[in-house]
PDB file of C-alpha atoms in Angstrom:
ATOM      1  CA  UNK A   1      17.045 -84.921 -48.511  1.00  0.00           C
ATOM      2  CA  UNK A   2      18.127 -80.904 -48.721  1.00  0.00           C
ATOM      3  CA  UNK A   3      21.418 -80.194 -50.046  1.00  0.00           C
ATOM      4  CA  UNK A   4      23.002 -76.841 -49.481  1.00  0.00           C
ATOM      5  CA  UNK A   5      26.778 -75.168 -49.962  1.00  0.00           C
ATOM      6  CA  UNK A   6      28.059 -74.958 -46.685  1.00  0.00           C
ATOM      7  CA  UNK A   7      31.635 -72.918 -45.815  1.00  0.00           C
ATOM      8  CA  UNK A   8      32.208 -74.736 -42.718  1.00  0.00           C
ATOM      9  CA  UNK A   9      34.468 -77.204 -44.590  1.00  0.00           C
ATOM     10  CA  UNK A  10      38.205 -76.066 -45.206  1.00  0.00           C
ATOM     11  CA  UNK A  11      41.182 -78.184 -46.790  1.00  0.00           C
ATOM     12  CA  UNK A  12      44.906 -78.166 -45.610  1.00  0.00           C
ATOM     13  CA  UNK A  13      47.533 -78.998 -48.315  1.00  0.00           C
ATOM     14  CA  UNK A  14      49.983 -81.140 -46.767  1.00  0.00           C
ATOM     15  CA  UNK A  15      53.789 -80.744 -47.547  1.00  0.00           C
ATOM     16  CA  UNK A  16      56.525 -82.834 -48.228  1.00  0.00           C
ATOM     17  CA  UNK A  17      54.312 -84.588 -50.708  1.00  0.00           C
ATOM     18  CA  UNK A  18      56.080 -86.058 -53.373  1.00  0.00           C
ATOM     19  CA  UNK A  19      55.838 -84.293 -57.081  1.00  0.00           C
ATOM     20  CA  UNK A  20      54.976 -87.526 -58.662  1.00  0.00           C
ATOM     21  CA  UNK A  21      52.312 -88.570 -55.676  1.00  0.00           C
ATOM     22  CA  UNK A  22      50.254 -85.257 -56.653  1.00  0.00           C
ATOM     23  CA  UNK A  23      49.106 -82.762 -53.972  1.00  0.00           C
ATOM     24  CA  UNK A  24      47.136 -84.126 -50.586  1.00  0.00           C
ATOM     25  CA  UNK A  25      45.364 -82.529 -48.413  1.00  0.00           C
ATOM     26  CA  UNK A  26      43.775 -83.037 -44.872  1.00  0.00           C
ATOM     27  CA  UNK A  27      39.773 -82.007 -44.661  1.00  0.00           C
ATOM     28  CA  UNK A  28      39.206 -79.533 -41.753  1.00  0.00           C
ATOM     29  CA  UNK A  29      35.230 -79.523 -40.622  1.00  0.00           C
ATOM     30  CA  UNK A  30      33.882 -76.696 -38.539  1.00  0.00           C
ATOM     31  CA  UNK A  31      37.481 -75.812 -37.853  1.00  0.00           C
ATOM     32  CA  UNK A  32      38.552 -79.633 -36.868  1.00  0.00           C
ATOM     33  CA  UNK A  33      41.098 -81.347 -38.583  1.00  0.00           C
ATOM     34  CA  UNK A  34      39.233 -84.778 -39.056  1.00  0.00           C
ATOM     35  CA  UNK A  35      41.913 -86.562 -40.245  1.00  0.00           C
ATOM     36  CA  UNK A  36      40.981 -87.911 -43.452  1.00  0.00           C
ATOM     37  CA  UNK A  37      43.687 -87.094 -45.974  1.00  0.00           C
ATOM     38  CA  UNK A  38      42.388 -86.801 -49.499  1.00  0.00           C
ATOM     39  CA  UNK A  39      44.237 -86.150 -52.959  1.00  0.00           C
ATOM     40  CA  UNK A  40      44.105 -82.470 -54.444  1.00  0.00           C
ATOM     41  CA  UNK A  41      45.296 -78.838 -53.042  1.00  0.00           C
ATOM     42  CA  UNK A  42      41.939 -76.746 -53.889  1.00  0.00           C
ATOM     43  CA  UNK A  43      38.464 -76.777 -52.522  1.00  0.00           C
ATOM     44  CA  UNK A  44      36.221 -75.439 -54.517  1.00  0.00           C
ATOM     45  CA  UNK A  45      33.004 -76.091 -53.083  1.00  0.00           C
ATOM     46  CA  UNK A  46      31.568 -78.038 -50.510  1.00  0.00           C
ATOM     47  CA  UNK A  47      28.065 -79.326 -50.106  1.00  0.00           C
ATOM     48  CA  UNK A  48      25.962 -80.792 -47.201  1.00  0.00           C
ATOM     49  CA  UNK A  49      23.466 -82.984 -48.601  1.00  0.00           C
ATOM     50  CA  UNK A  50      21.507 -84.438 -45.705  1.00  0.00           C
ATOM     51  CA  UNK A  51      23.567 -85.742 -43.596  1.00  0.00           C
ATOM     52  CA  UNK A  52      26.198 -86.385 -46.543  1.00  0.00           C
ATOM     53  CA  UNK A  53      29.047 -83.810 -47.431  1.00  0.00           C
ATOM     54  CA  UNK A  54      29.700 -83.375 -50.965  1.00  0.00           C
ATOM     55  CA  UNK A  55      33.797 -82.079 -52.277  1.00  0.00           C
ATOM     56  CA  UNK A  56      34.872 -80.542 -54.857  1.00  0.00           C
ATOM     57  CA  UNK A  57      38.387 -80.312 -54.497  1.00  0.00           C
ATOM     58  CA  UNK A  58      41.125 -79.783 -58.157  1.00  0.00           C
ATOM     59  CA  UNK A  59      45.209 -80.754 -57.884  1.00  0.00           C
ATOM     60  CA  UNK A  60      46.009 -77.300 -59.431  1.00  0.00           C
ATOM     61  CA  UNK A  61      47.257 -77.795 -62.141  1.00  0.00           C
ATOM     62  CA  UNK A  62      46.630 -75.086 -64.520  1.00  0.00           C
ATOM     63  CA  UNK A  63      46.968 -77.303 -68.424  1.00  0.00           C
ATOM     64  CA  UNK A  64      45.858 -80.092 -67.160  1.00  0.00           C
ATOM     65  CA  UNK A  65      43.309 -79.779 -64.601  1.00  0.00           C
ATOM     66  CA  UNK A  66      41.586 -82.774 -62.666  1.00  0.00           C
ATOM     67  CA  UNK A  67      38.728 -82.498 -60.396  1.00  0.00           C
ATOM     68  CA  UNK A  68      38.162 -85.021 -57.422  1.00  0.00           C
ATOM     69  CA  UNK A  69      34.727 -85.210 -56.002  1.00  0.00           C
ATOM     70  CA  UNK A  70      33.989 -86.830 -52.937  1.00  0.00           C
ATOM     71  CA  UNK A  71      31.320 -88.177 -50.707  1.00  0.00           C
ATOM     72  CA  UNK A  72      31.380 -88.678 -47.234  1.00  0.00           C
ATOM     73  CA  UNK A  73      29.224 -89.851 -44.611  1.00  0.00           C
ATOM     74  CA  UNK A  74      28.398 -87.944 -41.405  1.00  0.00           C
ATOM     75  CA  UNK A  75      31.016 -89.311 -39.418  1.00  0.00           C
ATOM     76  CA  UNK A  76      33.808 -88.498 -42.606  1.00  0.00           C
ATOM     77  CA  UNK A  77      33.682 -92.057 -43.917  1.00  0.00           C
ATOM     78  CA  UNK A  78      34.732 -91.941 -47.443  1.00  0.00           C
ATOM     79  CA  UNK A  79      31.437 -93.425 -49.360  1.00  0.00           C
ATOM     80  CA  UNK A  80      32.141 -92.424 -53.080  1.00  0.00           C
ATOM     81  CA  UNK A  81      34.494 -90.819 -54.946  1.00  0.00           C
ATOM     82  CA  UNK A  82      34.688 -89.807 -58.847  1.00  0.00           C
ATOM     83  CA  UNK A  83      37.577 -88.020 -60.767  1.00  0.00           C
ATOM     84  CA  UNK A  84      37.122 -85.511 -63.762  1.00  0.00           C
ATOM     85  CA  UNK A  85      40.086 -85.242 -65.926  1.00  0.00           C
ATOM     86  CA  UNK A  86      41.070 -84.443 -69.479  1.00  0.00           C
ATOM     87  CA  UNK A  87      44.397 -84.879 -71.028  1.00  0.00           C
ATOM     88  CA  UNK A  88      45.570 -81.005 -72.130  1.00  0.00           C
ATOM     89  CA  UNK A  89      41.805 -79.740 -70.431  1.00  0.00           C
ATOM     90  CA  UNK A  90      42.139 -76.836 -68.381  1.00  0.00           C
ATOM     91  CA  UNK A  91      39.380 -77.195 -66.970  1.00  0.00           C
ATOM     92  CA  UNK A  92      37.485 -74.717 -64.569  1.00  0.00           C
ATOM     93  CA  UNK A  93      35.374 -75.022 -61.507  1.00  0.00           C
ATOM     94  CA  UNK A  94      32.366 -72.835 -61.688  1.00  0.00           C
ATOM     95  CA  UNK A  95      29.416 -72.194 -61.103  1.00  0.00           C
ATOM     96  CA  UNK A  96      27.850 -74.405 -58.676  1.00  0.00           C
ATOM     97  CA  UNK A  97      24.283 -74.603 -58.273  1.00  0.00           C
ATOM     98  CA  UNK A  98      21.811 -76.516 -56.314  1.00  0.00           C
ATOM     99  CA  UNK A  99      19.096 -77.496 -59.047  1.00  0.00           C
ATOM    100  CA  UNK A 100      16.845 -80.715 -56.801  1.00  0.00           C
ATOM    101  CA  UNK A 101      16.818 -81.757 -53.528  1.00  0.00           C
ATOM    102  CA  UNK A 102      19.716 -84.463 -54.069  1.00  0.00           C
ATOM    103  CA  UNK A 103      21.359 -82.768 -57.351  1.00  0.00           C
ATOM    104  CA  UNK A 104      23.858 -79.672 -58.329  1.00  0.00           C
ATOM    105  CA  UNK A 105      25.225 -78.313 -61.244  1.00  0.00           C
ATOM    106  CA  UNK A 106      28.623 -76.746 -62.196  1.00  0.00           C
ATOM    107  CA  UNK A 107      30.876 -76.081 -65.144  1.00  0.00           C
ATOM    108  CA  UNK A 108      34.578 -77.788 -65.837  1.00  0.00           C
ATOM    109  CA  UNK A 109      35.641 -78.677 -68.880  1.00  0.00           C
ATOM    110  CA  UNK A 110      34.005 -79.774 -72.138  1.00  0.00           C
ATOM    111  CA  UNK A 111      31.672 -76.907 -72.955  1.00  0.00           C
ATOM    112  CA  UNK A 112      28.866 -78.579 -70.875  1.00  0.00           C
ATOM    113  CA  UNK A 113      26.849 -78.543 -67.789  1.00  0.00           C
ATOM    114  CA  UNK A 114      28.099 -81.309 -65.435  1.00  0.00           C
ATOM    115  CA  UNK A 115      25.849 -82.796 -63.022  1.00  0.00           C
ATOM    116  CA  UNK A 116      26.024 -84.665 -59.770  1.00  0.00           C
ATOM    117  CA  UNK A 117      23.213 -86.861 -58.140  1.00  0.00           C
ATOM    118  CA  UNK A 118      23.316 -87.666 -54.899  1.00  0.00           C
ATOM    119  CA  UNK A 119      21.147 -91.140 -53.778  1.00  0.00           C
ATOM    120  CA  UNK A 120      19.704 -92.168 -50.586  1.00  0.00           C
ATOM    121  CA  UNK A 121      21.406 -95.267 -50.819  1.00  0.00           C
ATOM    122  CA  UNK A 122      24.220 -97.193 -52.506  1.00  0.00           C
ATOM    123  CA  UNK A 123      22.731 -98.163 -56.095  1.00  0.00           C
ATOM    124  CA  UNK A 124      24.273-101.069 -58.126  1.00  0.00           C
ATOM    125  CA  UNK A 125      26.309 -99.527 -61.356  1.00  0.00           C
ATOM    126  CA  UNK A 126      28.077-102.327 -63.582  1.00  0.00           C
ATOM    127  CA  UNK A 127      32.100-100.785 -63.645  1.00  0.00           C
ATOM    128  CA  UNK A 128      32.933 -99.214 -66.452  1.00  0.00           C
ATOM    129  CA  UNK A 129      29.702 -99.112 -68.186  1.00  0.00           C
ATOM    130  CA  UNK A 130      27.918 -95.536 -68.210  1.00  0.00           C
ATOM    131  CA  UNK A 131      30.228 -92.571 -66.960  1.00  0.00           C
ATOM    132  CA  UNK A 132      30.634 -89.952 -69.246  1.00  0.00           C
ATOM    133  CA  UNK A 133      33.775 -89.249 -70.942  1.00  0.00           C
ATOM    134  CA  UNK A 134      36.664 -87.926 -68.806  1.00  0.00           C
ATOM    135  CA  UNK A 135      34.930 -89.585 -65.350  1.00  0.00           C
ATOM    136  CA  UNK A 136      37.177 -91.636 -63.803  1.00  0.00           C
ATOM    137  CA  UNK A 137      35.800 -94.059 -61.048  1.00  0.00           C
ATOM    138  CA  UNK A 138      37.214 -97.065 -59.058  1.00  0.00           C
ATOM    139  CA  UNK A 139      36.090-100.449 -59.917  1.00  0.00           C
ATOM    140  CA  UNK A 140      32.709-101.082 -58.180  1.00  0.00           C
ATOM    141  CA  UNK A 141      28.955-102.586 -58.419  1.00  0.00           C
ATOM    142  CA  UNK A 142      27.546 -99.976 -56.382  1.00  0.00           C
ATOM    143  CA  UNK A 143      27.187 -96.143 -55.790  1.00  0.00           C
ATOM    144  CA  UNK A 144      26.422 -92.984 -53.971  1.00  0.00           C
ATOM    145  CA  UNK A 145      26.127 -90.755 -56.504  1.00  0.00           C
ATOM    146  CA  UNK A 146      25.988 -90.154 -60.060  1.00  0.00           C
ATOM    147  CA  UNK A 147      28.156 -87.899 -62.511  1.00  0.00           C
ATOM    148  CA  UNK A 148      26.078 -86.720 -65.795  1.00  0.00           C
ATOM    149  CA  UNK A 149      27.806 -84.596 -68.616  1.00  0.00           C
ATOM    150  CA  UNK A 150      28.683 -84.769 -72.274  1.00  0.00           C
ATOM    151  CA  UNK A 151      31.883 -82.891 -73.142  1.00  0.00           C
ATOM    152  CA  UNK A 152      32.157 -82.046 -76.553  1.00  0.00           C
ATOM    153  CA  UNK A 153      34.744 -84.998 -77.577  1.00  0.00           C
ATOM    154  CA  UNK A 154      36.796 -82.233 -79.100  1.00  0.00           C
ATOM    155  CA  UNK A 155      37.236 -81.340 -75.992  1.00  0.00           C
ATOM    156  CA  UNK A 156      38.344 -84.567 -74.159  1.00  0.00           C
ATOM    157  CA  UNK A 157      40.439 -86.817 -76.451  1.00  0.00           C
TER     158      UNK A 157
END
């Protein structure tokens, strides 16, 4: 599998969108609108892994900032999705790098290196057992990637 940041990939905030829904937006692929309607209003990076795509998209909110990461499939299909949120955290996208094949790195919050793996296929993960701090995921057994970090707990109550 390569993996590379690609710019082809745009967002579109949607109005009208409720205060207490939190910001939406549609994806927009090679200049496309594909129709898949995701939550947050900034993209900060986007990665083609393969023949996955990679998001990293934040609500903007500047106290209280929450990263959504998302995986889709090469026809958009949603296939896994994490959030990365800490209460008062203001956190930071940055510095996104491609480290392996199948893994990149980038900053947020916590004082630490956060890391996403990206597998070839769907690998059982018990729910709720093993995401770091702050790593919010839907109940599950299985995923398509993997979310490494360890925020100082200072810095994620």
């Amino acid at each position: 599998m390569s993996i590379r940041k690609t710019t082809e990939i745009k967002i579109k905030r949607l109005e009208g969108i409720s205060e207490n829904e939190g910001p939406k937006c549609e994806i927009i692929a090679k200049g496309v609108a594909i129709g898949c309607i995701v939550s947050g209003a900034f993209l900060e990076a986007a990665v083609q892994c393969g023949e996955y795509h990679l998001l990293f998209i934040t609500n903007d909110c500047p106290f209280e900032e929450t990263l959504n990461i998302y995986l889709f499939d090469k026809q958009w299909r949603p296939l896994d999705s994490a959030e990365m949120f800490c209460i008062y955290s203001t956190g930071s996208f940055s510095d996104l790098t491609v480290i392996e094949s199948n893994r990149v790195r980038f900053l947020f919050f916590g004082d630490t290196d956060w890391e996403v793996e990206i597998f070839d296929a769907p690998k059982f993960r018990f729910p709720g057992l093993g995401e770091p701090v702050g790593v919010i995921r839907e109940f599950g057994f299985s995923r398509h990637f993997l979310v490494r970090g360890s925020p100082k707990p200072e810095d994620c109550l």
